[in-house]
Structure formats: C-alpha cells, structure tokens
mmCIF file of C-alpha atoms in Angstrom:
data_model
loop_
_atom_site.group_PDB
_atom_site.id
_atom_site.type_symbol
_atom_site.label_atom_id
_atom_site.label_comp_id
_atom_site.label_asym_id
_atom_site.label_seq_id
_atom_site.Cartn_x
_atom_site.Cartn_y
_atom_site.Cartn_z
ATOM 1 C CA MET B 236 39.672 8.566 -28.735
ATOM 2 C CA ALA B 237 37.128 5.596 -27.901
ATOM 3 C CA PHE B 238 33.978 4.698 -29.503
ATOM 4 C CA GLN B 239 30.896 3.652 -26.625
ATOM 5 C CA SER B 240 28.280 2.107 -27.254
ATOM 6 C CA SER B 241 26.049 2.999 -24.201
ATOM 7 C CA ALA B 242 25.557 -0.140 -21.557
ATOM 8 C CA TRP B 243 27.154 -2.457 -24.178
ATOM 9 C CA ALA B 244 31.047 -1.230 -24.634
ATOM 10 C CA LEU B 245 33.649 -3.514 -23.946
ATOM 11 C CA ARG B 246 35.244 -3.219 -20.764
ATOM 12 C CA SER B 247 38.630 -3.515 -23.227
ATOM 13 C CA PRO B 248 39.711 -1.519 -26.647
ATOM 14 C CA SER B 249 40.679 -3.138 -29.720
ATOM 15 C CA PRO B 250 43.765 -2.738 -31.894
ATOM 16 C CA SER B 251 42.099 -0.333 -33.457
ATOM 17 C CA GLY B 252 42.105 2.438 -30.739
ATOM 18 C CA PHE B 253 37.694 1.191 -30.400
ATOM 19 C CA ARG B 254 35.246 -0.482 -28.348
ATOM 20 C CA SER B 255 33.151 -2.579 -29.747
ATOM 21 C CA ALA B 256 29.193 -4.501 -28.905
ATOM 22 C CA PRO B 257 29.032 -7.464 -28.493
ATOM 23 C CA ARG B 258 27.813 -9.757 -31.414
ATOM 24 C CA ASN B 259 24.720 -10.584 -29.440
ATOM 25 C CA LEU B 260 21.944 -7.622 -29.013
ATOM 26 C CA SER B 261 19.210 -10.107 -28.322
ATOM 27 C CA ARG B 262 18.672 -8.873 -24.832
ATOM 28 C CA PRO B 263 19.262 -4.962 -23.660
ATOM 29 C CA CYS B 264 18.990 -3.754 -19.847
ATOM 30 C CA SER B 265 15.791 -3.353 -19.107
ATOM 31 C CA LYS B 266 15.158 0.452 -18.622
ATOM 32 C CA SER B 267 15.707 -0.818 -14.403
ATOM 33 C CA GLN B 268 19.389 -2.664 -14.389
ATOM 34 C CA LEU B 269 20.261 0.367 -16.298
ATOM 35 C CA ASP B 270 18.809 3.444 -13.882
ATOM 36 C CA LEU B 271 20.407 0.994 -11.359
ATOM 37 C CA GLN B 272 24.204 1.256 -13.131
ATOM 38 C CA ARG B 273 23.799 4.632 -14.265
ATOM 39 C CA ASN B 274 22.961 5.723 -9.476
ATOM 40 C CA ALA B 275 26.383 3.331 -8.830
ATOM 41 C CA LYS B 276 28.094 5.713 -10.527
ATOM 42 C CA GLU B 277 27.297 8.472 -9.658
ATOM 43 C CA GLY B 278 27.640 6.984 -5.940
ATOM 44 C CA ASN B 279 23.408 6.941 -5.342
ATOM 45 C CA PHE B 280 23.184 3.509 -4.814
ATOM 46 C CA SER B 281 21.849 2.900 -1.447
ATOM 47 C CA VAL B 282 20.907 -0.122 0.867
ATOM 48 C CA VAL B 283 17.807 -1.687 1.395
ATOM 49 C CA GLY B 284 17.148 -0.700 5.600
ATOM 50 C CA PHE B 285 20.583 1.140 5.638
ATOM 51 C CA PRO B 286 20.071 5.638 5.075
ATOM 52 C CA ASN B 287 21.429 6.489 1.898
ATOM 53 C CA SER B 288 23.483 9.467 3.857
ATOM 54 C CA ALA B 289 25.541 6.943 7.188
ATOM 55 C CA GLN B 290 28.607 6.427 6.419
ATOM 56 C CA LYS B 291 27.778 2.712 7.341
ATOM 57 C CA SER B 292 25.591 2.278 4.458
ATOM 58 C CA ARG B 293 28.875 3.976 2.131
ATOM 59 C CA ASP B 294 30.513 0.897 3.458
ATOM 60 C CA ARG B 295 27.653 -1.160 2.217
ATOM 61 C CA ALA B 296 27.077 0.333 -1.273
ATOM 62 C CA SER B 297 30.807 -0.247 -1.753
ATOM 63 C CA LEU B 298 30.225 -4.104 -1.718
ATOM 64 C CA VAL B 299 27.333 -3.791 -3.304
ATOM 65 C CA GLN B 300 26.965 -4.885 -7.211
ATOM 66 C CA PRO B 301 24.370 -4.003 -9.348
ATOM 67 C CA PRO B 302 22.786 -5.790 -11.953
ATOM 68 C CA ARG B 303 24.455 -6.038 -15.068
ATOM 69 C CA CYS B 304 23.209 -7.056 -19.004
ATOM 70 C CA GLY B 305 25.065 -7.808 -21.621
ATOM 71 C CA LEU B 306 29.120 -9.476 -22.081
ATOM 72 C CA ASP B 307 30.119 -8.043 -18.349
ATOM 73 C CA VAL B 308 31.406 -10.925 -15.782
ATOM 74 C CA VAL B 309 28.805 -10.407 -12.953
ATOM 75 C CA ALA B 310 30.061 -10.354 -9.387
ATOM 76 C CA PRO B 311 27.709 -11.880 -6.949
ATOM 77 C CA THR B 312 26.702 -10.675 -3.338
ATOM 78 C CA VAL B 313 26.864 -12.285 -0.065
ATOM 79 C CA GLY B 314 24.956 -11.815 3.189
ATOM 80 C CA THR B 315 21.991 -11.675 0.879
ATOM 81 C CA VAL B 316 19.928 -13.410 -0.851
ATOM 82 C CA THR B 317 20.285 -12.697 -4.836
ATOM 83 C CA GLU B 318 17.042 -13.033 -7.762
ATOM 84 C CA VAL B 319 17.705 -14.503 -10.377
ATOM 85 C CA ASP B 320 16.117 -15.737 -13.694
ATOM 86 C CA LYS B 321 16.809 -17.800 -17.080
ATOM 87 C CA ASP B 322 19.467 -15.062 -18.401
ATOM 88 C CA THR B 323 21.228 -14.734 -15.177
ATOM 89 C CA PHE B 324 21.922 -17.054 -13.518
ATOM 90 C CA TRP B 325 25.031 -18.897 -14.610
ATOM 91 C CA PRO B 326 26.368 -15.470 -15.211
ATOM 92 C CA LEU B 327 27.218 -14.991 -11.318
ATOM 93 C CA VAL B 328 27.396 -19.139 -10.836
ATOM 94 C CA LYS B 329 30.441 -18.093 -13.118
ATOM 95 C CA GLY B 330 30.691 -15.386 -11.347
ATOM 96 C CA ALA B 331 31.249 -16.850 -7.664
ATOM 97 C CA GLY B 332 33.996 -18.457 -8.763
ATOM 98 C CA GLU B 333 35.429 -21.404 -6.035
ATOM 99 C CA LYS B 334 32.232 -20.098 -4.415
ATOM 100 C CA ILE B 335 29.519 -22.682 -2.865
ATOM 101 C CA VAL B 336 26.244 -21.554 -4.128
ATOM 102 C CA VAL B 337 23.036 -22.335 -2.917
ATOM 103 C CA LEU B 338 20.172 -22.013 -5.606
ATOM 104 C CA ASP B 339 16.536 -22.627 -3.611
ATOM 105 C CA MET B 340 13.827 -23.506 -5.944
ATOM 106 C CA TYR B 341 10.510 -21.896 -5.136
ATOM 107 C CA THR B 342 7.066 -21.660 -6.842
ATOM 108 C CA GLN B 343 4.897 -18.663 -6.306
ATOM 109 C CA TRP B 344 1.934 -21.385 -5.303
ATOM 110 C CA CYS B 345 3.858 -23.313 -3.053
ATOM 111 C CA GLY B 346 3.212 -22.806 1.359
ATOM 112 C CA PRO B 347 6.668 -24.864 1.713
ATOM 113 C CA CYS B 348 8.159 -21.934 0.287
ATOM 114 C CA LYS B 349 7.454 -19.929 1.768
ATOM 115 C CA VAL B 350 7.733 -21.315 5.438
ATOM 116 C CA ILE B 351 11.590 -21.945 4.573
ATOM 117 C CA ALA B 352 11.908 -18.791 3.134
ATOM 118 C CA PRO B 353 12.824 -16.015 6.009
ATOM 119 C CA LYS B 354 15.109 -19.207 7.490
ATOM 120 C CA PHE B 355 17.208 -19.076 3.765
ATOM 121 C CA LYS B 356 16.912 -16.034 4.344
ATOM 122 C CA GLU B 357 19.475 -16.052 7.773
ATOM 123 C CA LEU B 358 21.030 -18.588 5.774
ATOM 124 C CA SER B 359 23.008 -16.361 3.955
ATOM 125 C CA GLU B 360 23.219 -13.880 6.835
ATOM 126 C CA LYS B 361 24.486 -16.291 9.069
ATOM 127 C CA HIS B 362 27.021 -18.141 6.089
ATOM 128 C CA LEU B 363 29.018 -14.858 3.989
ATOM 129 C CA ASP B 364 31.130 -17.358 2.423
ATOM 130 C CA VAL B 365 28.361 -18.662 0.360
ATOM 131 C CA VAL B 366 26.554 -17.243 -2.660
ATOM 132 C CA PHE B 367 22.256 -17.621 -1.902
ATOM 133 C CA LEU B 368 20.214 -18.010 -5.382
ATOM 134 C CA LYS B 369 16.464 -17.849 -5.310
ATOM 135 C CA LEU B 370 15.226 -19.338 -8.688
ATOM 136 C CA ASP B 371 11.247 -18.940 -8.483
ATOM 137 C CA CYS B 372 9.986 -22.535 -11.519
ATOM 138 C CA ASN B 373 7.503 -19.869 -13.366
ATOM 139 C CA GLN B 374 6.530 -20.062 -16.707
ATOM 140 C CA GLU B 375 9.479 -17.434 -18.279
ATOM 141 C CA ASN B 376 11.947 -19.539 -15.980
ATOM 142 C CA LYS B 377 10.599 -23.332 -17.102
ATOM 143 C CA PRO B 378 13.535 -23.713 -19.117
ATOM 144 C CA LEU B 379 16.342 -23.313 -16.863
ATOM 145 C CA ALA B 380 13.814 -25.262 -13.870
ATOM 146 C CA LYS B 381 13.750 -27.811 -16.832
ATOM 147 C CA GLU B 382 17.332 -28.190 -17.300
ATOM 148 C CA LEU B 383 18.310 -28.053 -13.620
ATOM 149 C CA GLY B 384 15.590 -31.577 -12.981
ATOM 150 C CA ILE B 385 13.398 -30.254 -10.642
ATOM 151 C CA LYS B 386 10.921 -31.916 -9.840
ATOM 152 C CA VAL B 387 9.935 -30.354 -6.542
ATOM 153 C CA VAL B 388 9.381 -27.395 -4.232
ATOM 154 C CA PRO B 389 10.673 -26.263 -2.536
ATOM 155 C CA THR B 390 14.430 -27.710 -4.105
ATOM 156 C CA PHE B 391 17.966 -26.410 -3.397
ATOM 157 C CA LYS B 392 21.071 -26.946 -5.518
ATOM 158 C CA ILE B 393 24.378 -26.608 -4.255
ATOM 159 C CA ILE B 394 26.763 -26.334 -6.195
ATOM 160 C CA LYS B 395 30.985 -25.953 -6.228
ATOM 161 C CA GLY B 396 32.918 -25.374 -8.694
ATOM 162 C CA GLY B 397 29.926 -24.833 -11.677
ATOM 163 C CA GLU B 398 28.784 -28.201 -10.327
ATOM 164 C CA ILE B 399 25.856 -28.856 -8.899
ATOM 165 C CA VAL B 400 27.816 -31.192 -5.784
ATOM 166 C CA LYS B 401 24.790 -32.135 -3.372
ATOM 167 C CA GLU B 402 20.287 -31.639 -4.108
ATOM 168 C CA VAL B 403 17.602 -31.218 -0.523
ATOM 169 C CA ARG B 404 13.913 -32.101 -1.406
ATOM 170 C CA GLY B 405 11.201 -30.508 0.216
ATOM 171 C CA ALA B 406 11.717 -28.147 2.804
ATOM 172 C CA LYS B 407 14.011 -29.739 4.726
ATOM 173 C CA TYR B 408 15.400 -27.211 7.378
ATOM 174 C CA ASP B 409 17.916 -29.195 9.035
ATOM 175 C CA ASP B 410 19.060 -31.807 5.813
ATOM 176 C CA LEU B 411 19.902 -28.105 3.865
ATOM 177 C CA VAL B 412 22.367 -27.492 7.201
ATOM 178 C CA LEU B 413 24.301 -30.033 6.494
ATOM 179 C CA ALA B 414 24.859 -29.498 3.110
ATOM 180 C CA ILE B 415 25.974 -26.257 3.482
ATOM 181 C CA GLU B 416 28.233 -27.315 6.188
ATOM 182 C CA THR B 417 28.995 -30.930 3.919
ATOM 183 C CA ALA B 418 29.858 -28.679 1.209
ATOM 184 C CA LYS B 419 31.957 -26.414 2.479
ATOM 185 C CA THR B 420 34.661 -28.780 4.829
ATOM 186 C CA SER B 421 34.607 -31.225 1.851
#
C-alpha cells in the first residue's frame, strides 16, 4: 500500500514503497488549481468555446493540461496564450523543452499592450509549434520582471532552450513576427 499526500505526492515510489511529499511546501496548490486537477481527472474539464458534450471538446480537452503545483512537470499548451506569474514562468519554460517560447511582458495600464494583445493571440493560433506566454509586470511579479531585464512595456522575449535569444521592445508587430520566424529557422 502506497501513501499519497493529496496533491503533493510524487510520481515515483521510494525504495520503501512509500511516496513522500516534496521538501519545499511553501507554495501549496490554490483551491482553483486543485479544482481544475480534480475536474480534469473526472473528465469534467472543458475548453472555452466548446460545449463539454461535443466530441471536439473531448478531443481538444485531452490536449489541455490543467495547472499543476509542487514538483510536477508542467507541460505548456500551444495554440493559446498562457498567463504566467513569478512561480509558473520557469517551470513552463523548462516544460517547453526545445520549443520556442515567446513571452509578452505587459501591464494592465499600458495602452500599446492592450492594442497588441489581440494580435499576439492570433500569432499563438497561427504558430502551433511555439509556446506563447504573458506576464503581467505588477508588484507581485516584479522580481521576475527585474530578473528578465524589462525596461519598457510591452517587451517580448524570445526564448529557445531556456535562453533568451531575441527581444522586441514596444508594440512592434512586424518586428515580433520577424523575431519569431528568425528564431524558428536558426
């Protein structure tokens, strides 16, 4: 019989046959994350825009990963823009593997950020081999924004293999498209 500690259980059993919780318990799952995980396991996870009863929804929902916490490996979704914060950004970049990651660093009050947001979403639907992330550079995420070297918003970071390979400052759509295409071909 293996012991499982709610959402904190590790996937591989220890030599004694028991599973143990991770050492860092400082960030437990939020109630909404646990609800999403439970609903996904029960098959109640639906994708916005598709009715839950439709076959297309079930097919698409199987591709969507609910948010995870603890030491689980996080698999980013493609074809959509994923909102990240200081705690979820690096695990998602790591989970992307060799895929290109495009990060939109924005603020709620920024006019140009609001103008380019729909175009950024269209790019995510067009480039299905690229992971698109958004980071609100508010007080809560200030340490990550500082770590990434943001100076103006919007700033787009192109990440490949965990390293920043290109940066586009400002709401320059054509420059962003060119940077994505360049990163894909190199």
